Amino acid sequence: MKYSIAVIKGDGIGPEITEAAIEVLNAVGLKFGHEFAYSYPLMGGAAIDATGVPLPDETVSICKAADAVLLGAVGGPKWDALPGDKRPEKGLLGIRSALGLYANLRPALLYPELSAASPLRTDISSAGIDLIVVRELIGGIYFGDRGSRQGRYGEEAFDTESYSAFEVERIAKVAFDLARKRRGKVTSVDKANVLDSSRLWRATVASVAKQYPDITLENMFVDNCAMQLVKNPAQFDVLLTSNMFGDILSDEAAMITGSIGLLPSSSVGEKYALYEPIHGSAPDIAGTDTADPIATILSASMLLSMSLHLSEEAAAVDNAIKKVLSEGWRTPDICGEGCKKVGCRLMGKLIAERL
Ligand code: NAD
């Protein structure tokens, strides 16, 4: 079969990690007899440099026409001084919104081979980590009213957290449906002791839960959740969160599995889907061939199974990653004593070869 994939390389380590993922996808194509046709639309800093805007219209059209979108990461210090609506990250929010990607799924899995890379005590990590953050992606404070004004103490700025019952219901259903395919538990994260938007969140999730009597629903305040993630992550199955809480908690979930370089994500809506690692463009290591490409390769694996319905191919990629890790190959972020240290490019090549 022939499939079209729009690859947004982005900035910083984006080009390095997406190239590694393409090497693996090409190996999948060879092994299983598929043809992947890539297009490379611009977004973020690279798009600002080339066109003056972080999300050219052409990029949205190319992404809509493709079977799926793979994204590296955007942003970097070069563009940090630009005003908010001209920054690279605006491209990211823009593409999520333009494609209607309201659900961001972020699985966090601790590979037994990498338990030594987890910063958790072994009595905690040995219980395992296998959770998925279901994050609302196109609402909440990142999209709410914002601005600056003169206030009581002079200049002040504000951002607004606001959710409609519809938006909460839509993302809650994704979480409950996923829990049915997993271990049957949803932990809904909020700050309902303080925020009105969280109180609506909690009430709406409770009403959706009535349609899922087979699923256990638990509510947890976000501050407690941040603590529980390092104290007892094995308790979590599906974590349902707002946009900002999910952004923060999934970085924490990533770190306890060993490295932020290991966690993939898929962002899905009614019609389109985009796959990307959860980390950013890591400008501090860009161009050094030391980035971990596994999160991006796992994102490509999610793309294969979720958008192209190639589950056997996706499983082959996941197994190739496990094989490479069990052989001791590591990028610097997860390299402990006695590991075989490799760069981003070679890690991609090794995974492609193990297919
Ligand atoms: P970051 O995730 O880029 O980096 C945080 C730390 O993790 C850095 O030390 C980095 O070297 C390390 N790291 C990240 N990915 C890694 C990988 N694959 N392998 C090894 N180490 C890795 O977060 P940041 O430093 O807060 O942000 C840098 C830039 O990325 C900013 O411009 C930010 O706005 C942008 N950003 C983009 C996205 C996105 O495109 N989805 C997400 C988050 C941040």
XYZ file of C-alpha atoms and ligand atoms in Angstrom:
399
model
C 0.000 0.000 0.000
C 1.029 3.602 -0.538
C 0.643 6.132 2.270
C 1.371 9.845 2.440
C 2.965 11.214 5.588
C 3.532 14.918 6.238
C 6.712 15.284 8.273
C 7.127 18.590 10.098
C 10.757 18.487 11.133
C 10.655 21.726 13.110
C 13.568 23.226 14.997
C 16.429 22.232 17.296
C 16.693 18.444 17.436
C 13.514 18.145 15.304
C 15.333 17.374 12.022
C 17.606 14.763 13.711
C 14.844 12.832 15.475
C 12.441 12.868 12.512
C 15.211 11.605 10.202
C 15.768 8.676 12.586
C 12.029 7.940 12.546
C 11.945 8.089 8.738
C 14.801 5.586 8.596
C 12.688 3.217 10.702
C 9.533 3.846 8.634
C 11.485 3.106 5.459
C 12.638 -0.196 6.977
C 8.983 -0.976 7.788
C 8.115 -0.207 4.166
C 10.786 -2.594 2.884
C 9.859 -5.415 5.257
C 6.094 -5.229 4.813
C 5.870 -4.005 1.216
C 4.499 -0.481 1.823
C 5.469 2.773 0.210
C 5.615 5.893 2.374
C 5.614 9.167 0.442
C 6.850 12.045 2.596
C 6.209 15.741 2.304
C 8.016 18.264 4.484
C 5.819 21.266 5.345
C 7.337 24.015 7.483
C 6.267 25.067 10.950
C 7.735 26.896 13.936
C 11.043 28.738 13.741
C 11.942 27.168 10.398
C 8.691 28.528 8.951
C 9.252 31.966 10.485
C 12.691 32.131 8.866
C 11.381 31.032 5.477
C 7.967 32.716 5.321
C 7.644 35.139 8.254
C 4.858 33.196 9.995
C 4.986 30.141 12.300
C 2.201 28.256 10.492
C 1.885 28.945 6.754
C -1.533 28.100 5.231
C 0.241 25.707 2.881
C 1.364 23.610 5.883
C -2.218 23.196 7.072
C -3.331 22.154 3.550
C -0.484 19.621 3.202
C -1.256 18.135 6.628
C -4.972 17.864 5.807
C -4.203 16.094 2.533
C -1.823 13.552 4.117
C -2.815 10.233 5.689
C -1.067 11.319 8.910
C 1.329 13.913 10.290
C 4.603 13.295 12.119
C 6.098 16.243 13.996
C 9.548 16.686 15.552
C 9.422 19.771 17.792
C 9.466 23.530 17.398
C 10.970 26.522 19.152
C 14.304 27.798 20.323
C 16.137 30.830 21.708
C 16.554 32.345 18.253
C 12.838 33.204 18.214
C 12.270 33.790 21.953
C 12.193 37.588 21.672
C 9.314 37.560 19.152
C 5.853 38.628 20.361
C 3.507 35.801 21.497
C 1.493 35.438 18.287
C 4.651 35.292 16.121
C 6.512 32.682 18.187
C 7.179 29.136 16.909
C 4.920 27.622 19.593
C 2.013 29.545 18.064
C 2.428 27.260 15.047
C 2.008 24.240 17.285
C -1.175 25.550 18.908
C -2.373 26.640 15.457
C -1.958 23.248 13.780
C -3.668 21.458 16.701
C -6.562 23.857 16.405
C -6.701 23.833 12.568
C -6.839 20.025 12.519
C -9.300 19.871 15.454
C -6.928 17.697 17.499
C -8.718 17.820 20.829
C -7.278 14.672 22.418
C -3.621 14.166 23.186
C -2.695 10.621 24.229
C 0.625 10.248 26.034
C 1.512 6.709 27.085
C 4.234 6.380 29.741
C 5.750 2.929 30.022
C 8.775 1.886 32.029
C 10.795 -0.635 30.002
C 12.260 -3.234 32.391
C 15.575 -2.753 30.514
C 15.566 0.911 31.544
C 14.518 0.610 35.180
C 18.023 1.751 36.208
C 17.470 4.998 34.257
C 14.370 5.855 36.318
C 15.090 8.372 39.085
C 12.588 6.542 41.335
C 13.669 4.231 44.172
C 13.761 0.633 42.967
C 11.043 -0.428 45.432
C 8.760 2.055 43.624
C 9.873 1.479 40.022
C 9.832 -2.315 40.427
C 6.020 -2.127 40.693
C 6.073 -0.944 37.060
C 4.744 2.114 35.251
C 2.148 1.679 32.545
C -0.143 4.669 32.319
C -1.539 6.950 29.664
C -2.222 10.657 30.013
C -5.316 11.751 28.088
C -4.877 15.492 27.793
C -7.424 17.961 26.421
C -5.506 19.800 23.710
C -7.408 22.698 22.165
C -9.116 24.338 25.114
C -8.277 25.699 28.535
C -5.756 28.337 29.457
C -3.581 27.948 26.355
C -6.513 29.080 24.225
C -8.421 31.321 26.659
C -8.691 35.107 26.750
C -5.361 36.759 27.459
C -3.787 40.137 27.494
C -2.064 42.779 29.524
C -3.453 45.836 31.246
C -2.826 48.350 33.967
C -3.831 46.873 37.308
C -3.656 47.836 40.971
C 0.121 47.385 41.054
C 0.836 48.738 37.575
C 1.364 46.559 34.504
C -0.164 43.090 34.744
C -0.878 40.203 32.376
C -3.576 37.541 32.460
C -4.503 34.221 30.852
C -7.907 32.609 31.303
C -8.756 28.980 32.008
C -12.182 28.203 30.629
C -13.853 24.933 29.657
C -17.306 24.172 28.325
C -19.140 21.044 29.431
C -19.010 19.923 25.781
C -15.208 20.071 25.678
C -14.881 18.133 28.931
C -17.425 15.527 27.866
C -15.622 14.989 24.549
C -12.224 14.344 26.145
C -13.693 12.332 29.033
C -15.248 9.890 26.556
C -11.829 9.336 24.969
C -10.412 8.514 28.411
C -13.229 6.129 29.363
C -13.113 4.363 25.978
C -9.360 3.884 26.376
C -9.732 2.596 29.937
C -12.012 -0.127 28.566
C -9.146 -1.404 26.431
C -6.718 -1.167 29.353
C -7.120 -1.842 33.091
C -10.496 -0.140 33.559
C -9.561 2.875 35.696
C -9.758 6.620 35.010
C -8.159 9.165 37.335
C -9.543 12.603 36.533
C -7.186 15.410 37.550
C -8.440 18.844 38.569
C -8.181 21.617 41.136
C -11.861 21.575 42.092
C -11.103 22.826 45.598
C -10.154 26.211 44.073
C -11.224 26.614 40.439
C -14.751 26.946 39.027
C -13.565 25.491 35.718
C -12.367 22.425 37.641
C -15.718 22.073 39.418
C -17.472 21.961 36.027
C -14.771 19.521 34.853
C -15.419 17.204 37.814
C -19.222 17.305 37.513
C -19.096 16.666 33.753
C -16.684 13.746 34.106
C -18.983 12.248 36.762
C -21.948 12.435 34.414
C -19.968 10.817 31.554
C -18.896 8.070 33.986
C -22.543 6.997 34.302
C -22.302 5.670 30.736
C -19.309 3.534 31.781
C -20.403 1.544 34.868
C -17.617 -0.961 34.205
C -14.902 1.718 34.646
C -13.639 2.926 38.025
C -13.517 6.719 38.263
C -11.290 8.455 40.764
C -10.882 12.247 41.156
C -7.532 13.672 42.217
C -6.288 17.211 42.811
C -3.427 18.098 40.496
C -0.968 18.799 43.310
C -1.655 15.402 44.871
C -1.343 13.779 41.447
C 2.116 15.310 40.954
C 3.097 13.751 44.279
C 1.450 10.372 43.641
C 3.264 10.054 40.321
C 6.589 9.818 42.127
C 5.246 8.000 45.192
C 3.190 5.244 43.581
C 2.884 5.521 39.762
C 1.700 1.898 39.496
C -1.724 3.028 40.813
C -2.472 4.897 37.555
C -4.045 3.518 34.401
C -5.665 6.434 32.481
C -4.979 9.990 33.698
C -7.569 12.449 32.355
C -6.380 16.052 32.377
C -6.946 19.563 31.126
C -4.531 21.080 28.634
C -2.092 22.663 31.080
C -2.233 20.018 33.826
C -1.552 17.327 31.214
C 1.328 19.301 29.757
C 3.036 19.419 33.139
C 2.152 15.968 34.487
C 3.175 14.165 31.299
C 6.698 15.611 31.526
C 6.838 14.234 35.051
C 5.478 10.884 33.846
C 8.150 10.885 31.154
C 10.975 11.535 33.547
C 10.044 8.719 35.912
C 10.244 6.266 33.013
C 13.886 7.271 32.465
C 13.976 10.193 30.062
C 11.774 12.712 28.382
C 13.308 11.371 25.167
C 11.261 8.175 25.457
C 7.652 9.355 25.447
C 5.555 9.495 22.282
C 2.154 11.046 21.798
C -0.709 11.118 19.400
C -3.070 14.028 18.989
C -6.385 13.077 17.491
C -9.635 14.700 16.445
C -12.667 13.621 14.432
C -10.826 13.636 11.097
C -7.067 14.170 11.461
C -4.207 12.946 13.623
C -0.722 14.162 14.419
C 2.054 12.223 16.142
C 4.932 13.793 18.052
C 7.306 13.172 20.952
C 6.217 14.919 24.139
C 9.509 16.766 24.513
C 10.510 20.063 22.965
C 13.214 21.016 20.503
C 16.036 20.665 23.086
C 18.127 23.537 21.728
C 20.839 22.726 24.296
C 21.744 19.518 22.433
C 20.627 20.389 18.881
C 23.146 19.479 16.187
C 25.225 17.279 18.518
C 23.739 13.938 17.404
C 23.025 13.070 21.050
C 19.216 13.355 21.095
C 17.200 10.275 21.923
C 15.013 9.474 18.884
C 12.959 6.762 20.638
C 10.013 9.038 21.535
C 9.733 10.052 17.877
C 10.121 6.481 16.631
C 7.415 5.374 19.088
C 5.266 8.236 17.784
C 5.779 6.831 14.274
C 4.702 3.451 15.632
C 1.499 5.023 17.010
C 0.985 6.610 13.571
C 1.258 3.182 11.938
C -1.272 1.558 14.244
C -3.742 4.396 14.827
C -3.854 6.244 11.484
C -2.732 3.620 8.965
C -4.190 0.629 10.861
C -0.918 -1.277 10.452
C -0.793 -2.884 13.892
C 1.572 -5.705 12.952
C 4.030 -3.162 11.575
C 3.704 -1.019 14.722
C 4.349 -4.037 16.937
C 7.457 -4.812 14.858
C 8.777 -1.288 15.551
C 8.060 -1.604 19.287
C 9.840 -4.971 19.369
C 12.838 -3.594 17.472
C 13.158 -0.832 20.093
C 12.976 -3.373 22.930
C 15.603 -5.512 21.173
C 18.028 -2.618 20.780
C 17.545 -1.638 24.436
C 17.996 -5.211 25.643
C 21.272 -5.353 23.700
C 22.463 -2.424 25.826
C 22.468 0.362 23.203
C 21.688 3.758 24.746
C 21.694 7.437 23.802
C 23.394 9.629 26.451
C 20.139 10.576 28.250
C 19.599 6.963 29.371
C 23.186 5.736 29.366
C 24.269 4.356 32.727
C 27.307 2.340 33.722
C 28.409 -0.230 31.129
C 25.945 0.863 28.426
C 26.872 0.974 24.744
C 26.606 4.685 24.009
C 25.340 5.715 20.569
C 24.156 8.909 18.932
C 20.732 9.750 17.533
C 21.543 8.671 13.981
C 23.005 5.294 14.962
C 20.138 4.596 17.371
C 17.694 5.077 14.472
C 19.812 2.846 12.237
C 20.036 0.080 14.862
C 16.268 0.070 15.389
C 15.698 0.005 11.607
C 18.127 -2.933 11.269
C 16.422 -4.921 14.062
C 13.164 -4.850 12.092
P 12.727 20.376 26.006
O 11.822 19.206 26.120
O 13.117 20.788 24.652
O 14.082 20.067 26.828
C 14.086 19.817 28.238
C 15.343 18.994 28.570
O 15.180 17.658 28.075
C 16.612 19.535 27.909
O 17.698 19.356 28.790
C 16.797 18.656 26.695
O 18.140 18.498 26.270
C 16.213 17.326 27.175
N 15.622 16.573 26.061
C 14.471 16.849 25.413
N 14.269 15.969 24.438
C 15.305 15.119 24.457
C 15.668 13.988 23.673
N 14.910 13.537 22.655
N 16.827 13.343 23.973
C 17.580 13.748 24.999
N 17.299 14.817 25.783
C 16.171 15.494 25.509
O 12.027 21.562 26.795
P 12.468 23.096 26.967
O 13.944 23.164 27.137
O 11.577 23.604 28.008
O 12.050 23.793 25.597
C 12.929 24.015 24.496
C 12.129 24.595 23.331
O 11.176 23.624 22.887
C 11.326 25.831 23.708
O 11.393 26.726 22.638
C 9.918 25.307 23.906
O 8.931 26.267 23.686
C 9.887 24.228 22.844
N 8.898 23.170 23.083
C 8.317 22.650 21.984
C 7.435 21.599 22.120
C 6.854 20.998 20.874
O 7.256 21.331 19.785
N 5.901 20.076 20.999
C 7.140 21.077 23.384
C 7.782 21.623 24.499
C 8.667 22.671 24.340
